[in-house]
Structures are given as C-alpha cells and as structure tokens.
mmCIF file of C-alpha atoms in Angstrom:
data_model
loop_
_atom_site.group_PDB
_atom_site.id
_atom_site.type_symbol
_atom_site.label_atom_id
_atom_site.label_comp_id
_atom_site.label_asym_id
_atom_site.label_seq_id
_atom_site.Cartn_x
_atom_site.Cartn_y
_atom_site.Cartn_z
ATOM 1 C CA MET A 93 -17.676 94.570 33.562
ATOM 2 C CA SER A 94 -21.029 93.811 31.890
ATOM 3 C CA ILE A 95 -19.200 92.918 28.653
ATOM 4 C CA ILE A 96 -17.100 90.374 30.534
ATOM 5 C CA ARG A 97 -20.279 88.954 32.086
ATOM 6 C CA LEU A 98 -21.878 88.688 28.628
ATOM 7 C CA PHE A 99 -18.779 87.018 27.262
ATOM 8 C CA LEU A 100 -18.735 84.460 30.078
ATOM 9 C CA THR A 101 -22.460 83.782 29.592
ATOM 10 C CA GLN A 102 -21.911 83.161 25.887
ATOM 11 C CA ILE A 103 -19.012 80.845 26.615
ATOM 12 C CA ILE A 104 -21.172 78.866 29.067
ATOM 13 C CA ILE A 105 -23.935 78.606 26.436
ATOM 14 C CA LEU A 106 -21.366 77.435 23.918
ATOM 15 C CA ILE A 107 -19.928 74.820 26.281
ATOM 16 C CA PHE A 108 -23.447 73.515 26.995
ATOM 17 C CA SER A 109 -24.206 73.293 23.305
ATOM 18 C CA VAL A 110 -21.044 71.282 22.715
ATOM 19 C CA THR A 111 -21.379 68.832 25.561
ATOM 20 C CA LEU A 112 -25.012 67.804 25.313
ATOM 21 C CA THR A 113 -24.015 65.420 22.566
ATOM 22 C CA HIS A 114 -23.054 62.493 24.787
ATOM 23 C CA GLY A 115 -25.430 59.686 25.655
ATOM 24 C CA ALA A 116 -27.067 59.925 22.229
ATOM 25 C CA SER A 117 -27.303 56.175 21.697
ATOM 26 C CA GLU A 118 -30.789 55.089 20.709
ATOM 27 C CA GLN A 119 -30.293 52.448 23.405
ATOM 28 C CA PHE A 120 -30.658 55.068 26.135
ATOM 29 C CA LYS A 121 -33.446 57.089 24.533
ATOM 30 C CA GLY A 122 -35.587 58.738 27.202
ATOM 31 C CA LYS A 123 -33.570 57.171 30.024
ATOM 32 C CA ILE A 124 -30.762 59.650 30.540
ATOM 33 C CA TYR A 125 -30.730 62.342 33.196
ATOM 34 C CA THR A 126 -28.732 65.358 32.098
ATOM 35 C CA PRO A 127 -27.064 67.106 35.024
ATOM 36 C CA GLY A 128 -25.777 69.980 32.884
ATOM 37 C CA MET A 129 -22.287 71.376 33.008
ATOM 38 C CA LEU A 130 -20.474 70.453 36.232
ATOM 39 C CA LYS A 131 -17.317 71.694 37.893
ATOM 40 C CA PRO A 132 -14.662 69.801 35.919
ATOM 41 C CA VAL A 133 -12.824 68.429 38.981
ATOM 42 C CA ASP A 134 -14.068 68.724 42.565
ATOM 43 C CA SER A 135 -11.474 66.843 44.599
ATOM 44 C CA LYS A 136 -7.735 66.636 44.996
ATOM 45 C CA THR A 137 -6.123 63.238 45.190
ATOM 46 C CA ARG A 138 -2.892 62.791 47.103
ATOM 47 C CA LEU A 139 -2.061 59.687 45.122
ATOM 48 C CA LYS A 140 0.673 59.886 42.548
ATOM 49 C CA ALA A 141 2.238 57.577 40.000
ATOM 50 C CA GLY A 142 4.825 55.419 41.784
ATOM 51 C CA MET A 143 2.748 54.997 44.960
ATOM 52 C CA THR A 144 1.170 51.705 45.996
ATOM 53 C CA ALA A 145 -2.496 51.570 45.012
ATOM 54 C CA PRO A 146 -4.880 51.525 48.007
ATOM 55 C CA SER A 147 -6.379 48.080 48.481
ATOM 56 C CA PHE A 148 -10.120 47.454 48.316
ATOM 57 C CA THR A 149 -12.783 44.813 48.042
ATOM 58 C CA LEU A 150 -16.122 45.665 46.456
ATOM 59 C CA PRO A 151 -19.236 43.759 45.406
ATOM 60 C CA SER A 152 -19.821 43.335 41.695
ATOM 61 C CA VAL A 153 -23.069 43.425 39.761
ATOM 62 C CA LYS A 154 -22.663 39.691 39.129
ATOM 63 C CA GLY A 155 -22.605 38.969 42.855
ATOM 64 C CA GLU A 156 -18.862 38.369 43.371
ATOM 65 C CA LYS A 157 -16.520 40.184 45.720
ATOM 66 C CA ILE A 158 -13.616 41.646 43.768
ATOM 67 C CA SER A 159 -10.359 42.651 45.470
ATOM 68 C CA LEU A 160 -7.515 44.552 43.915
ATOM 69 C CA ALA A 161 -5.152 42.101 45.636
ATOM 70 C CA GLN A 162 -6.387 39.163 43.560
ATOM 71 C CA TYR A 163 -4.594 40.579 40.513
ATOM 72 C CA LEU A 164 -1.240 41.128 42.260
ATOM 73 C CA GLY A 165 1.533 39.445 40.327
ATOM 74 C CA LYS A 166 -0.916 38.365 37.623
ATOM 75 C CA LYS A 167 -2.473 41.251 35.741
ATOM 76 C CA ASN A 168 -2.181 44.972 35.198
ATOM 77 C CA VAL A 169 -5.347 46.663 36.406
ATOM 78 C CA VAL A 170 -7.231 49.595 34.929
ATOM 79 C CA ILE A 171 -9.789 51.156 37.255
ATOM 80 C CA SER A 172 -12.382 53.297 35.540
ATOM 81 C CA PHE A 173 -14.332 55.367 38.047
ATOM 82 C CA VAL A 174 -17.462 56.941 36.574
ATOM 83 C CA PRO A 175 -19.610 59.433 38.488
ATOM 84 C CA ALA A 176 -23.174 58.242 38.013
ATOM 85 C CA ALA A 177 -25.403 55.777 36.210
ATOM 86 C CA TRP A 178 -27.964 57.046 33.691
ATOM 87 C CA THR A 179 -26.030 60.216 32.886
ATOM 88 C CA PRO A 180 -24.789 61.228 29.422
ATOM 89 C CA VAL A 181 -21.004 60.891 29.456
ATOM 90 C CA CYS A 182 -20.926 57.865 31.782
ATOM 91 C CA SER A 183 -23.386 56.023 29.546
ATOM 92 C CA ASP A 184 -21.042 56.846 26.684
ATOM 93 C CA GLN A 185 -17.871 55.374 28.161
ATOM 94 C CA TRP A 186 -18.017 51.730 29.277
ATOM 95 C CA PRO A 187 -19.864 50.503 26.144
ATOM 96 C CA GLY A 188 -16.776 51.525 24.160
ATOM 97 C CA TYR A 189 -14.466 49.615 26.507
ATOM 98 C CA ASN A 190 -16.755 46.649 25.985
ATOM 99 C CA ILE A 191 -15.631 46.288 22.359
ATOM 100 C CA ALA A 192 -11.976 46.942 23.174
ATOM 101 C CA LYS A 193 -11.299 43.766 25.199
ATOM 102 C CA ASP A 194 -8.543 42.753 22.753
ATOM 103 C CA LEU A 195 -6.617 45.918 23.546
ATOM 104 C CA PHE A 196 -6.724 45.164 27.280
ATOM 105 C CA ASP A 197 -5.849 41.471 26.743
ATOM 106 C CA ARG A 198 -2.923 42.396 24.523
ATOM 107 C CA ASN A 199 -1.526 44.441 27.393
ATOM 108 C CA ASN A 200 -2.225 41.783 30.013
ATOM 109 C CA ALA A 201 -4.697 44.055 31.752
ATOM 110 C CA VAL A 202 -8.070 43.710 33.381
ATOM 111 C CA LEU A 203 -10.581 46.513 33.654
ATOM 112 C CA LEU A 204 -12.638 47.252 36.765
ATOM 113 C CA GLY A 205 -15.530 49.679 36.435
ATOM 114 C CA ILE A 206 -16.480 51.441 39.667
ATOM 115 C CA SER A 207 -19.348 53.763 40.515
ATOM 116 C CA VAL A 208 -20.910 54.899 43.792
ATOM 117 C CA ASP A 209 -24.344 53.725 42.560
ATOM 118 C CA ASN A 210 -25.937 50.757 44.288
ATOM 119 C CA ILE A 211 -26.055 47.277 42.750
ATOM 120 C CA PRO A 212 -29.683 47.332 41.505
ATOM 121 C CA THR A 213 -29.081 50.651 39.724
ATOM 122 C CA LEU A 214 -25.849 49.403 38.168
ATOM 123 C CA PHE A 215 -27.541 46.159 37.156
ATOM 124 C CA ALA A 216 -30.283 48.004 35.255
ATOM 125 C CA TRP A 217 -27.941 50.564 33.717
ATOM 126 C CA THR A 218 -25.183 48.243 32.554
ATOM 127 C CA GLY A 219 -27.832 45.830 31.252
ATOM 128 C CA GLU A 220 -28.505 48.439 28.548
ATOM 129 C CA MET A 221 -24.853 48.238 27.492
ATOM 130 C CA GLY A 222 -24.957 44.569 26.559
ATOM 131 C CA ASP A 223 -22.991 41.807 28.228
ATOM 132 C CA LEU A 224 -19.977 43.592 29.718
ATOM 133 C CA TRP A 225 -16.810 41.502 29.842
ATOM 134 C CA PHE A 226 -15.360 43.400 32.823
ATOM 135 C CA PRO A 227 -16.577 43.502 36.426
ATOM 136 C CA VAL A 228 -18.707 46.467 37.433
ATOM 137 C CA LEU A 229 -18.265 47.250 41.124
ATOM 138 C CA SER A 230 -20.462 49.202 43.479
ATOM 139 C CA ASP A 231 -18.808 51.683 45.852
ATOM 140 C CA PHE A 232 -22.195 52.473 47.370
ATOM 141 C CA TRP A 233 -21.683 51.415 50.990
ATOM 142 C CA PRO A 234 -19.925 52.643 53.038
ATOM 143 C CA HIS A 235 -20.788 55.366 50.608
ATOM 144 C CA GLY A 236 -17.923 56.201 48.253
ATOM 145 C CA ALA A 237 -15.324 54.679 50.594
ATOM 146 C CA VAL A 238 -13.026 53.490 47.803
ATOM 147 C CA SER A 239 -13.464 56.707 45.833
ATOM 148 C CA LYS A 240 -12.480 58.569 49.002
ATOM 149 C CA LYS A 241 -9.456 56.306 49.518
ATOM 150 C CA TYR A 242 -8.343 57.191 46.008
ATOM 151 C CA GLY A 243 -8.963 60.888 46.751
ATOM 152 C CA ILE A 244 -11.568 61.360 44.049
ATOM 153 C CA LEU A 245 -14.861 61.680 45.942
ATOM 154 C CA ARG A 246 -16.562 64.903 44.940
ATOM 155 C CA SER A 247 -18.366 67.138 47.406
ATOM 156 C CA ASP A 248 -21.771 65.966 46.120
ATOM 157 C CA GLY A 249 -21.037 62.301 46.898
ATOM 158 C CA VAL A 250 -20.194 60.989 43.423
ATOM 159 C CA SER A 251 -16.721 60.097 42.233
ATOM 160 C CA GLU A 252 -14.702 61.912 39.628
ATOM 161 C CA ARG A 253 -14.418 60.489 36.142
ATOM 162 C CA ALA A 254 -11.010 58.975 36.770
ATOM 163 C CA ILE A 255 -8.700 56.314 35.432
ATOM 164 C CA PHE A 256 -5.975 54.591 37.426
ATOM 165 C CA VAL A 257 -3.512 52.203 35.790
ATOM 166 C CA ILE A 258 -1.929 49.850 38.301
ATOM 167 C CA ASP A 259 0.833 47.428 37.377
ATOM 168 C CA LYS A 260 1.215 43.799 38.464
ATOM 169 C CA LYS A 261 3.181 44.879 41.524
ATOM 170 C CA GLY A 262 0.264 46.988 42.705
ATOM 171 C CA VAL A 263 2.014 50.260 41.888
ATOM 172 C CA ILE A 264 0.069 53.142 40.354
ATOM 173 C CA ARG A 265 1.584 53.956 36.978
ATOM 174 C CA TYR A 266 -0.914 56.457 35.570
ATOM 175 C CA ILE A 267 -3.673 58.687 36.953
ATOM 176 C CA ASP A 268 -6.168 60.669 34.925
ATOM 177 C CA VAL A 269 -8.671 62.613 36.993
ATOM 178 C CA HIS A 270 -10.553 63.767 33.959
ATOM 179 C CA ASP A 271 -12.909 66.675 33.386
ATOM 180 C CA ILE A 272 -16.194 65.107 34.540
ATOM 181 C CA ASN A 273 -17.992 66.581 31.514
ATOM 182 C CA LYS A 274 -15.791 64.843 28.967
ATOM 183 C CA ARG A 275 -14.935 61.302 28.003
ATOM 184 C CA PRO A 276 -11.253 60.344 28.058
ATOM 185 C CA ALA A 277 -9.947 59.255 24.666
ATOM 186 C CA LEU A 278 -9.347 55.524 24.525
ATOM 187 C CA GLU A 279 -5.959 55.773 22.848
ATOM 188 C CA VAL A 280 -4.447 57.687 25.771
ATOM 189 C CA LEU A 281 -5.279 54.814 28.105
ATOM 190 C CA ILE A 282 -4.047 52.192 25.660
ATOM 191 C CA LYS A 283 -0.732 54.027 25.223
ATOM 192 C CA GLU A 284 -0.269 54.000 28.993
ATOM 193 C CA LEU A 285 -0.922 50.251 29.061
ATOM 194 C CA GLU A 286 1.569 49.708 26.272
ATOM 195 C CA LYS A 287 4.229 51.471 28.346
ATOM 196 C CA LEU A 288 3.849 48.732 30.979
ATOM 197 C CA GLN A 289 4.816 46.115 28.442
ATOM 198 C CA LYS A 290 8.157 47.745 27.679
ATOM 199 C CA MET B 294 -20.057 102.777 20.582
ATOM 200 C CA LYS B 295 -17.034 100.615 21.409
ATOM 201 C CA LYS B 296 -19.189 98.656 23.838
ATOM 202 C CA THR B 297 -21.854 97.994 21.174
ATOM 203 C CA ILE B 298 -19.207 96.753 18.745
ATOM 204 C CA MET B 299 -17.747 94.472 21.423
ATOM 205 C CA ILE B 300 -21.196 93.001 22.201
ATOM 206 C CA GLY B 301 -21.773 92.479 18.488
ATOM 207 C CA ILE B 302 -18.444 90.702 18.095
ATOM 208 C CA ILE B 303 -19.110 88.435 21.077
ATOM 209 C CA LEU B 304 -22.570 87.457 19.820
ATOM 210 C CA CYS B 305 -21.282 86.831 16.275
ATOM 211 C CA LEU B 306 -18.398 84.759 17.652
ATOM 212 C CA THR B 307 -20.802 82.628 19.679
ATOM 213 C CA VAL B 308 -23.033 81.961 16.671
ATOM 214 C CA PHE B 309 -20.026 81.264 14.455
ATOM 215 C CA LEU B 310 -18.436 78.829 16.886
ATOM 216 C CA SER B 311 -21.627 76.978 17.650
ATOM 217 C CA VAL B 312 -22.488 76.302 13.993
ATOM 218 C CA PRO B 313 -19.315 74.814 12.557
ATOM 219 C CA VAL B 314 -20.789 73.383 9.389
ATOM 220 C CA THR B 315 -23.324 75.389 7.482
ATOM 221 C CA GLU B 316 -25.704 74.975 4.570
ATOM 222 C CA ALA B 317 -28.152 72.738 6.411
ATOM 223 C CA GLY B 318 -31.592 73.756 5.177
ATOM 224 C CA GLY B 319 -34.189 73.574 7.931
ATOM 225 C CA ASP B 320 -34.580 70.290 9.735
ATOM 226 C CA ILE B 321 -32.455 67.938 7.706
ATOM 227 C CA THR B 322 -33.987 64.907 9.323
ATOM 228 C CA ASP B 323 -37.127 65.776 7.325
ATOM 229 C CA LYS B 324 -37.556 64.349 3.878
ATOM 230 C CA GLU B 325 -36.480 66.928 1.264
ATOM 231 C CA GLY B 326 -34.058 68.490 3.735
ATOM 232 C CA VAL B 327 -30.687 69.658 2.443
ATOM 233 C CA PHE B 328 -27.772 67.755 3.914
ATOM 234 C CA PRO B 329 -24.855 69.994 4.898
ATOM 235 C CA ASN B 330 -22.068 69.752 2.367
ATOM 236 C CA ILE B 331 -19.580 68.474 4.897
ATOM 237 C CA THR B 332 -15.905 68.105 4.117
ATOM 238 C CA LEU B 333 -14.200 64.870 5.062
ATOM 239 C CA PRO B 334 -10.522 63.949 5.188
ATOM 240 C CA GLU B 335 -8.944 61.743 2.553
ATOM 241 C CA PRO B 336 -9.447 58.102 3.586
ATOM 242 C CA ALA B 337 -6.263 56.370 4.686
ATOM 243 C CA LYS B 338 -6.962 53.185 2.777
ATOM 244 C CA ALA B 339 -6.578 53.148 -1.012
ATOM 245 C CA TYR B 340 -9.577 50.871 -1.564
ATOM 246 C CA GLU B 341 -11.793 53.306 0.327
ATOM 247 C CA LYS B 342 -10.660 56.158 -1.923
ATOM 248 C CA GLU B 343 -11.343 54.029 -4.947
ATOM 249 C CA TYR B 344 -14.767 53.011 -3.610
ATOM 250 C CA LEU B 345 -15.782 56.650 -3.131
ATOM 251 C CA GLY B 346 -14.276 57.746 -6.463
ATOM 252 C CA ILE B 347 -12.864 60.922 -4.959
ATOM 253 C CA PRO B 348 -9.818 63.017 -5.828
ATOM 254 C CA GLU B 349 -6.739 63.382 -3.603
ATOM 255 C CA GLY B 350 -7.087 65.289 -0.341
ATOM 256 C CA PRO B 351 -10.103 66.325 1.712
ATOM 257 C CA PHE B 352 -13.368 66.062 -0.184
ATOM 258 C CA ALA B 353 -16.923 67.329 -0.012
ATOM 259 C CA LEU B 354 -19.694 64.776 0.426
ATOM 260 C CA SER B 355 -21.166 65.854 -2.906
ATOM 261 C CA ARG B 356 -17.941 64.736 -4.669
ATOM 262 C CA ILE B 357 -18.593 61.076 -3.871
ATOM 263 C CA LYS B 358 -19.150 59.267 -7.135
ATOM 264 C CA ALA B 359 -22.670 58.009 -6.539
ATOM 265 C CA ASP B 360 -26.301 58.881 -7.096
ATOM 266 C CA VAL B 361 -27.134 58.110 -3.499
ATOM 267 C CA VAL B 362 -24.928 58.336 -0.418
ATOM 268 C CA ILE B 363 -26.013 56.725 2.819
ATOM 269 C CA VAL B 364 -24.478 58.368 5.850
ATOM 270 C CA GLU B 365 -24.566 56.457 9.111
ATOM 271 C CA ILE B 366 -23.933 58.580 12.190
ATOM 272 C CA PHE B 367 -22.600 56.183 14.794
ATOM 273 C CA SER B 368 -20.392 56.051 17.847
ATOM 274 C CA MET B 369 -17.997 53.393 19.024
ATOM 275 C CA TYR B 370 -19.462 54.007 22.492
ATOM 276 C CA CYS B 371 -23.068 53.414 21.386
ATOM 277 C CA PRO B 372 -24.392 49.936 22.276
ATOM 278 C CA TYR B 373 -27.154 50.170 19.676
ATOM 279 C CA CYS B 374 -24.602 50.965 16.944
ATOM 280 C CA GLN B 375 -22.580 47.951 18.038
ATOM 281 C CA LYS B 376 -25.611 45.661 17.783
ATOM 282 C CA GLU B 377 -26.578 47.149 14.441
ATOM 283 C CA ALA B 378 -23.101 46.852 12.864
ATOM 284 C CA PRO B 379 -23.543 43.290 11.485
ATOM 285 C CA ASN B 380 -26.871 44.311 9.973
ATOM 286 C CA VAL B 381 -25.320 47.329 8.255
ATOM 287 C CA ASN B 382 -22.492 45.099 6.998
ATOM 288 C CA GLU B 383 -25.105 42.805 5.483
ATOM 289 C CA PHE B 384 -26.739 45.812 3.848
ATOM 290 C CA PHE B 385 -23.361 46.855 2.391
ATOM 291 C CA ARG B 386 -22.780 43.306 1.147
ATOM 292 C CA LEU B 387 -26.180 43.276 -0.574
ATOM 293 C CA ILE B 388 -25.383 46.483 -2.444
ATOM 294 C CA SER B 389 -21.898 45.233 -3.408
ATOM 295 C CA GLN B 390 -23.421 42.119 -4.930
ATOM 296 C CA LYS B 391 -25.855 43.952 -7.184
ATOM 297 C CA ALA B 392 -23.974 45.080 -10.277
ATOM 298 C CA GLU B 393 -26.765 47.435 -11.357
ATOM 299 C CA ILE B 394 -26.647 49.522 -8.160
ATOM 300 C CA LYS B 395 -23.251 49.063 -6.557
ATOM 301 C CA GLU B 396 -21.819 52.116 -8.326
ATOM 302 C CA LYS B 397 -24.922 54.158 -7.625
ATOM 303 C CA ILE B 398 -25.252 53.687 -3.865
ATOM 304 C CA LYS B 399 -22.316 54.297 -1.528
ATOM 305 C CA ILE B 400 -22.162 54.143 2.264
ATOM 306 C CA ILE B 401 -20.022 56.038 4.738
ATOM 307 C CA GLY B 402 -20.015 56.119 8.536
ATOM 308 C CA ILE B 403 -19.259 59.111 10.730
ATOM 309 C CA GLY B 404 -18.171 58.473 14.309
ATOM 310 C CA ALA B 405 -19.741 61.226 16.426
ATOM 311 C CA GLY B 406 -17.324 62.324 19.135
ATOM 312 C CA ASN B 407 -14.937 59.491 18.232
ATOM 313 C CA THR B 408 -11.229 59.972 17.680
ATOM 314 C CA PRO B 409 -9.673 58.334 14.581
ATOM 315 C CA PHE B 410 -8.305 55.621 16.897
ATOM 316 C CA GLU B 411 -11.779 54.910 18.298
ATOM 317 C CA VAL B 412 -13.302 54.803 14.821
ATOM 318 C CA ASP B 413 -10.607 52.321 13.856
ATOM 319 C CA VAL B 414 -11.404 50.117 16.879
ATOM 320 C CA PHE B 415 -15.071 50.067 15.842
ATOM 321 C CA GLY B 416 -14.200 49.271 12.210
ATOM 322 C CA LYS B 417 -11.868 46.424 13.150
ATOM 323 C CA GLN B 418 -14.191 44.959 15.761
ATOM 324 C CA TYR B 419 -17.035 44.602 13.263
ATOM 325 C CA ASP B 420 -14.938 44.140 10.113
ATOM 326 C CA ILE B 421 -16.554 47.118 8.446
ATOM 327 C CA ARG B 422 -15.613 47.436 4.769
ATOM 328 C CA PHE B 423 -17.098 50.846 3.957
ATOM 329 C CA PRO B 424 -15.249 54.058 4.883
ATOM 330 C CA LEU B 425 -15.571 55.395 8.398
ATOM 331 C CA PHE B 426 -14.609 58.921 9.431
ATOM 332 C CA SER B 427 -13.928 60.581 12.755
ATOM 333 C CA ASP B 428 -16.030 63.508 13.976
ATOM 334 C CA GLU B 429 -14.040 64.021 17.143
ATOM 335 C CA SER B 430 -15.342 67.518 17.853
ATOM 336 C CA PHE B 431 -19.001 66.566 17.215
ATOM 337 C CA SER B 432 -19.096 69.321 14.583
ATOM 338 C CA ILE B 433 -20.769 67.145 11.940
ATOM 339 C CA HIS B 434 -23.051 65.608 14.551
ATOM 340 C CA LYS B 435 -24.100 69.095 15.525
ATOM 341 C CA ALA B 436 -24.605 70.174 11.923
ATOM 342 C CA VAL B 437 -26.926 67.258 11.235
ATOM 343 C CA GLY B 438 -29.124 68.085 14.214
ATOM 344 C CA GLU B 439 -27.497 66.166 17.093
ATOM 345 C CA VAL B 440 -29.348 63.027 16.076
ATOM 346 C CA ARG B 441 -29.473 59.888 18.188
ATOM 347 C CA THR B 442 -27.224 57.054 17.108
ATOM 348 C CA PRO B 443 -27.197 55.125 14.939
ATOM 349 C CA TYR B 444 -28.868 57.468 12.487
ATOM 350 C CA PHE B 445 -29.114 56.913 8.766
ATOM 351 C CA PHE B 446 -29.412 59.625 6.133
ATOM 352 C CA VAL B 447 -30.192 58.621 2.563
ATOM 353 C CA ILE B 448 -28.943 61.475 0.404
ATOM 354 C CA ARG B 449 -29.589 61.968 -3.299
ATOM 355 C CA ILE B 450 -26.603 63.620 -4.972
ATOM 356 C CA ASN B 451 -27.768 65.679 -7.928
ATOM 357 C CA PRO B 452 -25.622 66.195 -11.061
ATOM 358 C CA ASP B 453 -25.179 69.889 -10.143
ATOM 359 C CA GLY B 454 -23.568 68.869 -6.824
ATOM 360 C CA SER B 455 -26.560 69.735 -4.667
ATOM 361 C CA SER B 456 -27.972 67.120 -2.353
ATOM 362 C CA LYS B 457 -31.330 66.235 -0.909
ATOM 363 C CA VAL B 458 -32.227 63.972 2.001
ATOM 364 C CA VAL B 459 -34.724 61.475 0.601
ATOM 365 C CA TYR B 460 -35.053 59.421 3.765
ATOM 366 C CA SER B 461 -33.695 59.364 7.296
ATOM 367 C CA ARG B 462 -34.207 57.310 10.397
ATOM 368 C CA ALA B 463 -32.831 56.644 13.865
ATOM 369 C CA GLY B 464 -32.201 53.133 15.100
ATOM 370 C CA SER B 465 -32.038 49.880 13.192
ATOM 371 C CA ILE B 466 -32.440 49.670 9.432
ATOM 372 C CA GLN B 467 -34.353 46.446 10.198
ATOM 373 C CA ASP B 468 -34.381 44.080 7.207
ATOM 374 C CA PRO B 469 -31.467 45.042 4.903
ATOM 375 C CA ASN B 470 -33.291 43.757 1.791
ATOM 376 C CA ALA B 471 -36.393 45.800 2.531
ATOM 377 C CA PHE B 472 -34.257 48.835 3.396
ATOM 378 C CA LEU B 473 -32.458 48.594 0.072
ATOM 379 C CA ASP B 474 -35.712 48.235 -1.863
ATOM 380 C CA MET B 475 -37.086 51.282 -0.090
ATOM 381 C CA ILE B 476 -33.977 53.340 -0.921
ATOM 382 C CA ILE B 477 -34.107 52.377 -4.582
ATOM 383 C CA GLN B 478 -37.734 53.477 -4.641
ATOM 384 C CA GLU B 479 -37.305 56.689 -2.631
ATOM 385 C CA ALA B 480 -34.263 57.816 -4.591
ATOM 386 C CA GLY B 481 -35.912 57.025 -7.913
ATOM 387 C CA LEU B 482 -33.059 54.772 -8.997
ATOM 388 C CA GLN B 483 -35.261 52.222 -10.720
ATOM 389 C CA LYS B 484 -36.439 54.738 -13.283
ATOM 390 C CA GLU B 485 -32.880 55.285 -14.461
ATOM 391 C CA GLU B 486 -32.105 51.660 -15.183
#
C-alpha cells in the first residue's frame, strides 16, 4: 500500500514539474498566480454536438453587449471559455488565437472569449496580450450564468477550459471540455472549423 | 528486499522522466554554462537544412555548421515573443547581409509547448526565415531551465563538438546592431577574421 502511495506521490510531483511551464511569457513576469494542479474536469455538460447552442448576451471588455444570436445565419462561432485571468494556462491561450485571425476568417468564423472574471480584471489582463481582435466577454454577473447554461461551471465558481464550435444555424458542432491544466492544441480547433466548410 | 527495489525503481523512474534532456552543466543561463546537446528533427524546408549545414535526419545542435548558434526559446502564445519577432527578423537580416559573419552565426527558434502546427502559424505570421522547431512536450524548455520567453542563448560551438553559453538573456534583444556587436565580441569572432 505504501509503495502505491509513493508511486502516486511521485506521479503528482512529475505532473507538477511538467505543467508549471505555462504562462512563461516575459510579458506576465511576476503577475501570474499559480493555482497548482487542479481536477482536470469538474462539471458534466448535458450539451452535445447536434443540439442548439444556448443563447446568451454578455458585456464585452470594450463596452458592447454581444449576443450569440447576432451571428445567426452570418458566421460560425467559436466560444473559448477560460477559467480565470492571471493564471498560467489561460494567459497562454488567447494570445495565440490573437495571431491566428486568418485561420478563423478563412473558415468564416468569429471567436468569443468568455471568462467569469469581471470587466476591470479582464481589461487589465487582456491588455497585457496586446490588442485582441476578438471580443472578450465577462460572465461575472449573474455569476457564471452562461457557463452554467453550457454545463461547464466548476464547483469553485470558475468555468472549465472549454471550446464550443457553433455553426451559422446556431447548432453545436464540436465540444471540447478540456483538462483545465492543459492548453488545447490549435490545430484540433482549426480542423473542426474546416469541417464546417465542407 | 523486493519493496526496497520497487522504491528504488520508482524514484529512478521519476528522475529519469523529469529530466528528458541531459548534459546541462549547472545553471545554463549563466555565462560559461554548457548548453544541453539537444537533438532536433530534420527541418522540413530544404533551404533551412542548407542554412544549418546539417546531414539528413535528426541532428544534434552541435552539428550545426557555425561557430555560434543563437537559440531563441519562444512560444506562439507569448505576447512578448510576438512583439519581439520583427526585431529578431531584423537581427537575422543584419547577419545575412554581412558576408564575413553570415556563415559563422546561425539562429534557430524553439517553440516551447508548441505543436509543429502552432510553430508554423508563428513563422508564417511574422515571416520568419530562420528555422523554427517544435518542443511540444516542453522537454527542451525544461532542459534549459524553464526560462521565460522569449529567451536567447548565444552558444559557442567548439571544433570538438562541445558547446559553451557565452551569453543569455530573457526579453528583448533591444537594438539588433548592438546585440550583434556584443555577440561578435563575446564569442571572440573578431579575432578569427
């Protein structure tokens, strides 16, 4: 029994040593809070590909109100939920999307970034990422309501790290409720968008 | 006895798995540190292979045909690396234009935690002409001390294949001209001309 415990301890140490590598950009030096290793997924969504995406309207960092409905019939929509501002993996995700606009445009898609953080926090955090081309929306109040509607609100009040691809008809075509400790690879998302074009 | 052996195996396995690339001597971000002799995959583009002067297949850093190799640790997801990319391109252009050093100083980039696809997105976005490699598993990033990005190592490749870090820094290289002058000085390249 004690050998198993030792083995598990070593594995945990190893996992920690592998995952503390995110958020290493000089841009965020001294500004990142490291929560440590978290339960990979702490919710269970009832949504599935083929279902109609739940509607929502949320305020953006730039002061607009953004509704999912405004893209109906016009654009495919990618929603990127990230758990929390100023944390390692989250700070290491949207900046990459920010230089991949061409890939979204090519697939007639818009990207909406959503977090349960409030607007001032998101303003300060995303300001470190440069001028983001996509809207960043706050699901702060009622707290996590949209995250809950999508079935991805964790028990500690943050959302999962999740991606939803919604087509022009408002139908969910892809869901990735990702391990919160890891960043989803960009190519997986792009391949899913390319499928919508076929 | 069996239990002791099992504990030993588990501890060895942990150490082995957590240090994927070896040979780093002390803190390699220090001057005089030994850069790990990492192995990189064969570049996909022919001109990159030609630029590095390497044989077919995967190659060790020390096989790059140069007196000095500059390794930039970057990430496609790093805003600072994105801002710095045009500056590094200018630095590469400066070297390429100087006949007396262009064969002596080579640059490569290593995308920490980036898949080959993500590295390619970064390269295309900033029109980067020097070879970029993926370090998807962070193994190289770990071996070089989990440095912040971008991070620049200036490595002197000795004729016997050994290497020595002559300079390293995190963040911007600042003025590319001044950075190049400093490298020439630090690596002792002027004396050889």
